[in-house]
Amino acid sequence: MSTSRRILTLTLAITPGIGAKTITRILTKNDLYARTPDEFLALGAEALCEEYKINQTVSERFSTHKSDYLDQAKDLNQTLSALGVTAVTAADAHYPRQLEHFDPKPPELLYLYGNTKLLTANTFCVLSSRKTSEAGLVEIEKATEHHVLRSRTLITGHDTTEYQRSAVTALRWGAPRVLVLDTGLFNALGDDLREEPFAAARLWRYKFDPRTDLAISAVNPYRPYHRSANKIRDRIIGGLSMHLDGIQVKPNGNMEKLLILGLRSGRQVQISELSPNRQPLLDRGAQILPILNR
């Protein structure tokens, strides 16, 4: 049986030293050369170095151990396929292109689990820096409700107080969510991918529902972390959102950078009066977030 593009993607993802950018480069060149996955796997270390610009040590390791990596990828694919998990790279037609319009360096490989139709919805996020005040957390709730009641879909994270407040608010209204994780799918959602990833959410929904919600991760499904995972998560959240609201945003912080990227990419950006540094964002074209029963 011939090797599928998905199996090749997972094989490369398993290989130490081969990252998401390299995977996308390999798949793109294979498309350009009309080279099948099996033809690629038949190449030696020298060809991998010369044609694909893969580090010599990594090329030699891959050539030596590719049968083992391929077997591991087949096992992983069987598990992911049974659960409905999709691996998508920037070289694939169904990659969410709004990330490329937003981010000059978008993530090259994503794992998707759940309702992928939400990627084409009218989306929003509510961003606030760490240690947001209680008044700011209330504002997060109000902003989330405002968008949900306009049939917009929330893009959020799962493991900061600020993201959790937004996620729980959407749950209270029975609205779908896109949860962007900074860890592997199994680490966040359990072995069967049905656990809600944080305690407060379980008060409203006992199990994660892939028919309603979508979980996204740039981390290998079995790994607990990834270098710069928090920043990558935040950029995915911003990149998938058509509406970005800033609540208490620290100067020169990651959330401010996301709002600036939103303005540059033509998204609707609003900033709360609770942000003391709002004027530079207003000067760039952001709007003041309306007072929502504050």
mmCIF file of C-alpha atoms in Angstrom:
data_model
loop_
_atom_site.group_PDB
_atom_site.id
_atom_site.type_symbol
_atom_site.label_atom_id
_atom_site.label_comp_id
_atom_site.label_asym_id
_atom_site.label_seq_id
_atom_site.Cartn_x
_atom_site.Cartn_y
_atom_site.Cartn_z
ATOM 1 C CA MET A 1 0.000 0.000 0.000
ATOM 2 C CA SER A 2 1.360 3.409 -0.945
ATOM 3 C CA THR A 3 2.221 5.933 1.750
ATOM 4 C CA SER A 4 -0.292 8.764 2.075
ATOM 5 C CA ARG A 5 0.543 12.437 2.449
ATOM 6 C CA ARG A 6 -0.869 12.333 5.988
ATOM 7 C CA ILE A 7 1.389 9.416 6.973
ATOM 8 C CA LEU A 8 4.405 11.236 5.545
ATOM 9 C CA THR A 9 3.465 14.372 7.483
ATOM 10 C CA LEU A 10 3.225 12.412 10.740
ATOM 11 C CA THR A 11 6.471 10.553 9.978
ATOM 12 C CA LEU A 12 8.296 13.842 9.552
ATOM 13 C CA ALA A 13 6.639 15.286 12.676
ATOM 14 C CA ILE A 14 7.917 12.336 14.722
ATOM 15 C CA THR A 15 11.490 12.720 13.460
ATOM 16 C CA PRO A 16 13.774 14.576 15.922
ATOM 17 C CA GLY A 17 15.197 17.721 14.353
ATOM 18 C CA ILE A 18 12.451 18.142 11.745
ATOM 19 C CA GLY A 19 10.140 20.995 12.649
ATOM 20 C CA ALA A 20 6.946 22.367 11.171
ATOM 21 C CA LYS A 21 8.686 24.722 8.728
ATOM 22 C CA THR A 22 10.799 21.889 7.349
ATOM 23 C CA ILE A 23 7.723 19.686 6.960
ATOM 24 C CA THR A 24 5.959 22.383 4.952
ATOM 25 C CA ARG A 25 9.058 22.915 2.807
ATOM 26 C CA ILE A 26 9.267 19.180 2.083
ATOM 27 C CA LEU A 27 5.589 18.873 1.155
ATOM 28 C CA THR A 28 5.726 21.996 -1.021
ATOM 29 C CA LYS A 29 8.785 20.717 -2.915
ATOM 30 C CA ASN A 30 7.206 17.304 -3.338
ATOM 31 C CA ASP A 31 4.190 19.010 -4.911
ATOM 32 C CA LEU A 32 6.499 21.049 -7.146
ATOM 33 C CA TYR A 33 8.445 17.971 -8.282
ATOM 34 C CA ALA A 34 5.277 15.807 -8.487
ATOM 35 C CA ARG A 35 7.129 13.463 -6.128
ATOM 36 C CA THR A 36 5.040 10.929 -4.218
ATOM 37 C CA PRO A 37 5.572 10.237 -0.503
ATOM 38 C CA ASP A 38 7.097 6.844 -1.351
ATOM 39 C CA GLU A 39 9.497 8.448 -3.821
ATOM 40 C CA PHE A 40 10.526 10.937 -1.143
ATOM 41 C CA LEU A 41 11.052 8.159 1.398
ATOM 42 C CA ALA A 42 13.326 6.376 -1.086
ATOM 43 C CA LEU A 43 15.748 9.322 -1.202
ATOM 44 C CA GLY A 44 19.098 9.055 0.544
ATOM 45 C CA ALA A 45 20.615 11.446 3.065
ATOM 46 C CA GLU A 46 22.616 13.300 0.401
ATOM 47 C CA ALA A 47 19.504 14.106 -1.646
ATOM 48 C CA LEU A 48 17.667 15.271 1.470
ATOM 49 C CA CYS A 49 20.527 17.656 2.229
ATOM 50 C CA GLU A 50 20.905 19.020 -1.281
ATOM 51 C CA GLU A 51 17.300 19.171 -2.507
ATOM 52 C CA TYR A 52 15.432 19.877 0.729
ATOM 53 C CA LYS A 53 18.110 21.748 2.708
ATOM 54 C CA ILE A 54 17.783 19.397 5.670
ATOM 55 C CA ASN A 55 20.641 19.395 8.164
ATOM 56 C CA GLN A 56 23.132 16.600 7.417
ATOM 57 C CA THR A 57 22.863 15.029 10.866
ATOM 58 C CA VAL A 58 19.070 15.039 10.673
ATOM 59 C CA SER A 59 19.138 13.703 7.090
ATOM 60 C CA GLU A 60 21.361 10.807 8.108
ATOM 61 C CA ARG A 61 19.218 10.067 11.158
ATOM 62 C CA PHE A 62 16.065 10.088 9.044
ATOM 63 C CA SER A 63 17.588 7.819 6.397
ATOM 64 C CA THR A 64 18.757 5.367 9.056
ATOM 65 C CA HIS A 65 15.591 5.258 11.160
ATOM 66 C CA LYS A 66 12.813 6.151 8.706
ATOM 67 C CA SER A 67 11.301 2.656 8.855
ATOM 68 C CA ASP A 68 10.881 3.030 12.619
ATOM 69 C CA TYR A 69 9.484 6.555 12.248
ATOM 70 C CA LEU A 70 7.106 5.328 9.556
ATOM 71 C CA ASP A 71 5.808 2.532 11.797
ATOM 72 C CA GLN A 72 5.291 5.003 14.654
ATOM 73 C CA ALA A 73 3.458 7.352 12.291
ATOM 74 C CA LYS A 74 1.114 4.569 11.170
ATOM 75 C CA ASP A 75 0.272 3.759 14.788
ATOM 76 C CA LEU A 76 -0.275 7.452 15.552
ATOM 77 C CA ASN A 77 -2.426 7.856 12.452
ATOM 78 C CA GLN A 78 -4.617 4.928 13.493
ATOM 79 C CA THR A 79 -5.193 6.559 16.891
ATOM 80 C CA LEU A 80 -5.806 10.046 15.492
ATOM 81 C CA SER A 81 -8.063 8.809 12.693
ATOM 82 C CA ALA A 82 -10.211 6.826 15.126
ATOM 83 C CA LEU A 83 -10.732 9.989 17.176
ATOM 84 C CA GLY A 84 -11.180 12.316 14.195
ATOM 85 C CA VAL A 85 -7.994 14.371 14.582
ATOM 86 C CA THR A 86 -6.666 16.119 11.469
ATOM 87 C CA ALA A 87 -3.084 17.240 10.864
ATOM 88 C CA VAL A 88 -2.854 20.195 8.488
ATOM 89 C CA THR A 89 0.228 22.008 7.196
ATOM 90 C CA ALA A 90 0.618 25.351 5.465
ATOM 91 C CA ALA A 91 1.171 23.392 2.233
ATOM 92 C CA ASP A 92 -2.326 21.882 2.428
ATOM 93 C CA ALA A 93 -5.360 23.375 0.698
ATOM 94 C CA HIS A 94 -7.477 23.296 3.871
ATOM 95 C CA TYR A 95 -4.971 25.227 6.006
ATOM 96 C CA PRO A 96 -6.741 28.268 7.576
ATOM 97 C CA ARG A 97 -5.362 31.046 5.359
ATOM 98 C CA GLN A 98 -6.547 33.807 7.700
ATOM 99 C CA LEU A 99 -3.504 32.935 9.812
ATOM 100 C CA GLU A 100 -1.208 33.839 6.910
ATOM 101 C CA HIS A 101 -2.990 37.158 6.365
ATOM 102 C CA PHE A 102 -2.524 38.022 10.047
ATOM 103 C CA ASP A 103 0.874 36.639 10.987
ATOM 104 C CA PRO A 104 4.126 37.108 9.037
ATOM 105 C CA LYS A 105 5.319 33.805 10.548
ATOM 106 C CA PRO A 106 2.216 31.632 10.983
ATOM 107 C CA PRO A 107 2.446 28.136 12.500
ATOM 108 C CA GLU A 108 3.259 25.603 9.798
ATOM 109 C CA LEU A 109 1.595 22.534 11.340
ATOM 110 C CA LEU A 110 -1.691 22.324 13.251
ATOM 111 C CA TYR A 111 -3.640 19.469 14.807
ATOM 112 C CA LEU A 112 -7.416 19.986 14.631
ATOM 113 C CA TYR A 113 -10.043 18.102 16.620
ATOM 114 C CA GLY A 114 -13.748 18.790 16.437
ATOM 115 C CA ASN A 115 -16.004 21.087 14.455
ATOM 116 C CA THR A 116 -13.715 22.499 11.749
ATOM 117 C CA LYS A 117 -16.649 24.416 10.229
ATOM 118 C CA LEU A 118 -16.004 27.002 12.950
ATOM 119 C CA LEU A 119 -12.886 28.086 11.034
ATOM 120 C CA THR A 120 -15.164 29.757 8.486
ATOM 121 C CA ALA A 121 -17.426 31.394 11.086
ATOM 122 C CA ASN A 122 -17.558 35.072 12.085
ATOM 123 C CA THR A 123 -15.009 34.886 14.889
ATOM 124 C CA PHE A 124 -13.793 37.014 17.784
ATOM 125 C CA CYS A 125 -11.350 36.952 20.671
ATOM 126 C CA VAL A 126 -11.098 38.891 23.921
ATOM 127 C CA LEU A 127 -7.486 39.598 24.869
ATOM 128 C CA SER A 128 -6.151 40.763 28.209
ATOM 129 C CA SER A 129 -2.697 40.646 29.760
ATOM 130 C CA ARG A 130 -1.862 38.421 32.719
ATOM 131 C CA LYS A 131 -3.047 39.467 36.184
ATOM 132 C CA THR A 132 -6.081 41.299 34.842
ATOM 133 C CA SER A 133 -8.076 43.006 37.605
ATOM 134 C CA GLU A 134 -11.514 41.816 38.703
ATOM 135 C CA ALA A 135 -13.020 44.770 36.830
ATOM 136 C CA GLY A 136 -11.149 43.611 33.744
ATOM 137 C CA LEU A 137 -12.402 40.037 34.139
ATOM 138 C CA VAL A 138 -15.968 41.333 34.336
ATOM 139 C CA GLU A 139 -15.298 43.307 31.153
ATOM 140 C CA ILE A 140 -14.060 40.103 29.489
ATOM 141 C CA GLU A 141 -17.398 38.482 30.317
ATOM 142 C CA LYS A 142 -19.396 41.423 28.996
ATOM 143 C CA ALA A 143 -17.381 41.630 25.775
ATOM 144 C CA THR A 144 -17.761 37.885 25.217
ATOM 145 C CA GLU A 145 -21.523 38.070 25.756
ATOM 146 C CA HIS A 146 -21.727 41.019 23.356
ATOM 147 C CA HIS A 147 -20.183 38.999 20.520
ATOM 148 C CA VAL A 148 -21.937 35.712 21.321
ATOM 149 C CA LEU A 149 -25.324 37.425 21.170
ATOM 150 C CA ARG A 150 -24.368 38.556 17.654
ATOM 151 C CA SER A 151 -23.782 34.934 16.598
ATOM 152 C CA ARG A 152 -20.004 35.253 16.568
ATOM 153 C CA THR A 153 -17.743 32.353 17.508
ATOM 154 C CA LEU A 154 -15.202 32.689 20.304
ATOM 155 C CA ILE A 155 -11.530 31.877 19.749
ATOM 156 C CA THR A 156 -9.760 31.466 23.093
ATOM 157 C CA GLY A 157 -7.238 29.520 25.164
ATOM 158 C CA HIS A 158 -7.718 27.223 28.134
ATOM 159 C CA ASP A 159 -5.069 27.771 30.795
ATOM 160 C CA THR A 160 -5.008 31.426 31.830
ATOM 161 C CA THR A 161 -7.583 33.136 34.023
ATOM 162 C CA GLU A 162 -8.329 35.620 31.251
ATOM 163 C CA TYR A 163 -8.929 33.006 28.550
ATOM 164 C CA GLN A 164 -10.909 30.791 30.910
ATOM 165 C CA ARG A 165 -13.272 33.622 31.829
ATOM 166 C CA SER A 166 -14.091 34.131 28.163
ATOM 167 C CA ALA A 167 -14.447 30.386 27.485
ATOM 168 C CA VAL A 168 -16.817 29.821 30.411
ATOM 169 C CA THR A 169 -18.946 32.802 29.395
ATOM 170 C CA ALA A 170 -19.483 31.283 25.951
ATOM 171 C CA LEU A 171 -20.366 27.952 27.579
ATOM 172 C CA ARG A 172 -23.010 29.602 29.758
ATOM 173 C CA TRP A 173 -24.732 30.803 26.600
ATOM 174 C CA GLY A 174 -24.423 27.405 24.929
ATOM 175 C CA ALA A 175 -22.240 28.936 22.213
ATOM 176 C CA PRO A 176 -19.525 27.041 20.311
ATOM 177 C CA ARG A 177 -15.866 27.713 21.068
ATOM 178 C CA VAL A 178 -12.533 27.258 19.378
ATOM 179 C CA LEU A 179 -9.983 26.344 22.062
ATOM 180 C CA VAL A 180 -6.365 26.931 21.048
ATOM 181 C CA LEU A 181 -4.066 24.858 23.241
ATOM 182 C CA ASP A 182 -0.444 25.395 24.250
ATOM 183 C CA THR A 183 -0.008 21.668 24.870
ATOM 184 C CA GLY A 184 -0.753 18.418 23.047
ATOM 185 C CA LEU A 185 -4.366 17.381 22.510
ATOM 186 C CA PHE A 186 -4.087 14.312 24.738
ATOM 187 C CA ASN A 187 -2.441 16.275 27.537
ATOM 188 C CA ALA A 188 -5.288 18.816 27.516
ATOM 189 C CA LEU A 189 -8.320 16.647 26.714
ATOM 190 C CA GLY A 190 -7.367 13.197 28.024
ATOM 191 C CA ASP A 191 -6.816 9.879 26.287
ATOM 192 C CA ASP A 192 -10.254 9.873 24.671
ATOM 193 C CA LEU A 193 -10.193 13.639 23.924
ATOM 194 C CA ARG A 194 -13.461 14.112 25.790
ATOM 195 C CA GLU A 195 -12.383 15.905 28.991
ATOM 196 C CA GLU A 196 -13.042 19.616 29.360
ATOM 197 C CA PRO A 197 -9.546 21.091 29.824
ATOM 198 C CA PHE A 198 -10.186 23.120 33.002
ATOM 199 C CA ALA A 199 -12.355 22.727 36.080
ATOM 200 C CA ALA A 200 -14.605 25.783 35.714
ATOM 201 C CA ALA A 201 -15.734 24.630 32.267
ATOM 202 C CA ARG A 202 -16.853 21.276 33.690
ATOM 203 C CA LEU A 203 -19.526 23.035 35.715
ATOM 204 C CA TRP A 204 -21.266 23.856 32.430
ATOM 205 C CA ARG A 205 -20.227 20.973 30.194
ATOM 206 C CA TYR A 206 -18.941 17.728 31.665
ATOM 207 C CA LYS A 207 -17.215 16.553 28.499
ATOM 208 C CA PHE A 208 -15.606 18.289 25.547
ATOM 209 C CA ASP A 209 -18.022 18.032 22.616
ATOM 210 C CA PRO A 210 -16.247 17.780 19.235
ATOM 211 C CA ARG A 211 -19.579 18.136 17.423
ATOM 212 C CA THR A 212 -19.923 21.657 18.835
ATOM 213 C CA ASP A 213 -16.423 22.901 19.642
ATOM 214 C CA LEU A 214 -13.011 22.794 17.984
ATOM 215 C CA ALA A 215 -9.632 22.256 19.648
ATOM 216 C CA ILE A 216 -6.447 23.352 17.880
ATOM 217 C CA SER A 217 -2.835 22.730 18.847
ATOM 218 C CA ALA A 218 0.522 23.350 17.207
ATOM 219 C CA VAL A 219 2.075 20.815 19.616
ATOM 220 C CA ASN A 220 2.509 17.101 18.886
ATOM 221 C CA PRO A 221 -0.630 15.410 20.315
ATOM 222 C CA TYR A 222 1.369 13.363 22.830
ATOM 223 C CA ARG A 223 3.738 16.080 24.011
ATOM 224 C CA PRO A 224 3.013 18.338 26.995
ATOM 225 C CA TYR A 225 4.812 21.389 25.682
ATOM 226 C CA HIS A 226 6.481 23.110 22.731
ATOM 227 C CA ARG A 227 9.083 25.836 22.629
ATOM 228 C CA SER A 228 7.315 29.219 22.633
ATOM 229 C CA ALA A 229 3.971 27.399 22.881
ATOM 230 C CA ASN A 230 2.264 30.269 24.729
ATOM 231 C CA LYS A 231 3.191 32.845 22.095
ATOM 232 C CA ILE A 232 2.221 30.503 19.268
ATOM 233 C CA ARG A 233 -1.147 29.873 20.950
ATOM 234 C CA ASP A 234 -1.790 33.601 21.304
ATOM 235 C CA ARG A 235 -0.915 34.282 17.662
ATOM 236 C CA ILE A 236 -3.251 31.523 16.493
ATOM 237 C CA ILE A 237 -6.043 33.002 18.618
ATOM 238 C CA GLY A 238 -5.486 36.448 17.142
ATOM 239 C CA GLY A 239 -4.999 35.137 13.621
ATOM 240 C CA LEU A 240 -8.249 33.187 13.571
ATOM 241 C CA SER A 241 -10.292 36.135 14.900
ATOM 242 C CA MET A 242 -12.044 38.685 12.713
ATOM 243 C CA HIS A 243 -12.849 40.847 15.767
ATOM 244 C CA LEU A 244 -10.222 41.484 18.457
ATOM 245 C CA ASP A 245 -11.100 43.183 21.749
ATOM 246 C CA GLY A 246 -8.371 44.318 24.144
ATOM 247 C CA ILE A 247 -9.320 44.722 27.815
ATOM 248 C CA GLN A 248 -6.330 45.415 30.088
ATOM 249 C CA VAL A 249 -3.409 45.370 27.695
ATOM 250 C CA LYS A 250 0.123 46.035 28.937
ATOM 251 C CA PRO A 251 2.407 48.314 26.883
ATOM 252 C CA ASN A 252 4.772 46.413 24.566
ATOM 253 C CA GLY A 253 3.324 43.083 25.679
ATOM 254 C CA ASN A 254 2.207 40.137 23.591
ATOM 255 C CA MET A 255 -1.465 41.148 23.626
ATOM 256 C CA GLU A 256 -0.656 44.626 22.344
ATOM 257 C CA LYS A 257 1.377 43.059 19.526
ATOM 258 C CA LEU A 258 -1.619 40.912 18.570
ATOM 259 C CA LEU A 259 -3.907 43.933 18.420
ATOM 260 C CA ILE A 260 -1.389 45.727 16.189
ATOM 261 C CA LEU A 261 -1.223 42.693 13.880
ATOM 262 C CA GLY A 262 -5.017 42.746 13.804
ATOM 263 C CA LEU A 263 -5.048 46.375 12.700
ATOM 264 C CA ARG A 264 -2.420 45.720 10.031
ATOM 265 C CA SER A 265 -4.449 42.835 8.611
ATOM 266 C CA GLY A 266 -7.698 44.806 8.458
ATOM 267 C CA ARG A 267 -9.470 43.161 11.399
ATOM 268 C CA GLN A 268 -11.890 45.045 13.640
ATOM 269 C CA VAL A 269 -9.968 45.995 16.785
ATOM 270 C CA GLN A 270 -11.476 47.551 19.907
ATOM 271 C CA ILE A 271 -9.659 48.631 23.058
ATOM 272 C CA SER A 272 -11.183 49.100 26.495
ATOM 273 C CA GLU A 273 -10.862 52.256 28.564
ATOM 274 C CA LEU A 274 -9.391 49.947 31.219
ATOM 275 C CA SER A 275 -6.176 49.836 29.145
ATOM 276 C CA PRO A 276 -4.022 52.800 30.205
ATOM 277 C CA ASN A 277 -1.972 52.606 26.988
ATOM 278 C CA ARG A 278 -4.952 52.669 24.631
ATOM 279 C CA GLN A 279 -4.050 55.904 22.822
ATOM 280 C CA PRO A 280 -1.291 54.440 20.595
ATOM 281 C CA LEU A 281 -3.744 51.759 19.460
ATOM 282 C CA LEU A 282 -6.457 54.346 18.855
ATOM 283 C CA ASP A 283 -3.962 56.331 16.784
ATOM 284 C CA ARG A 284 -3.400 53.214 14.644
ATOM 285 C CA GLY A 285 -7.133 52.833 13.964
ATOM 286 C CA ALA A 286 -8.568 50.873 16.886
ATOM 287 C CA GLN A 287 -11.976 51.836 18.264
ATOM 288 C CA ILE A 288 -12.951 52.337 21.888
ATOM 289 C CA LEU A 289 -14.765 49.289 23.250
ATOM 290 C CA PRO A 290 -18.286 50.412 24.182
ATOM 291 C CA ILE A 291 -19.088 50.495 27.894
ATOM 292 C CA LEU A 292 -21.005 47.247 28.373
ATOM 293 C CA ASN A 293 -23.049 47.743 31.542
ATOM 294 C CA ARG A 294 -19.903 48.533 33.479
#
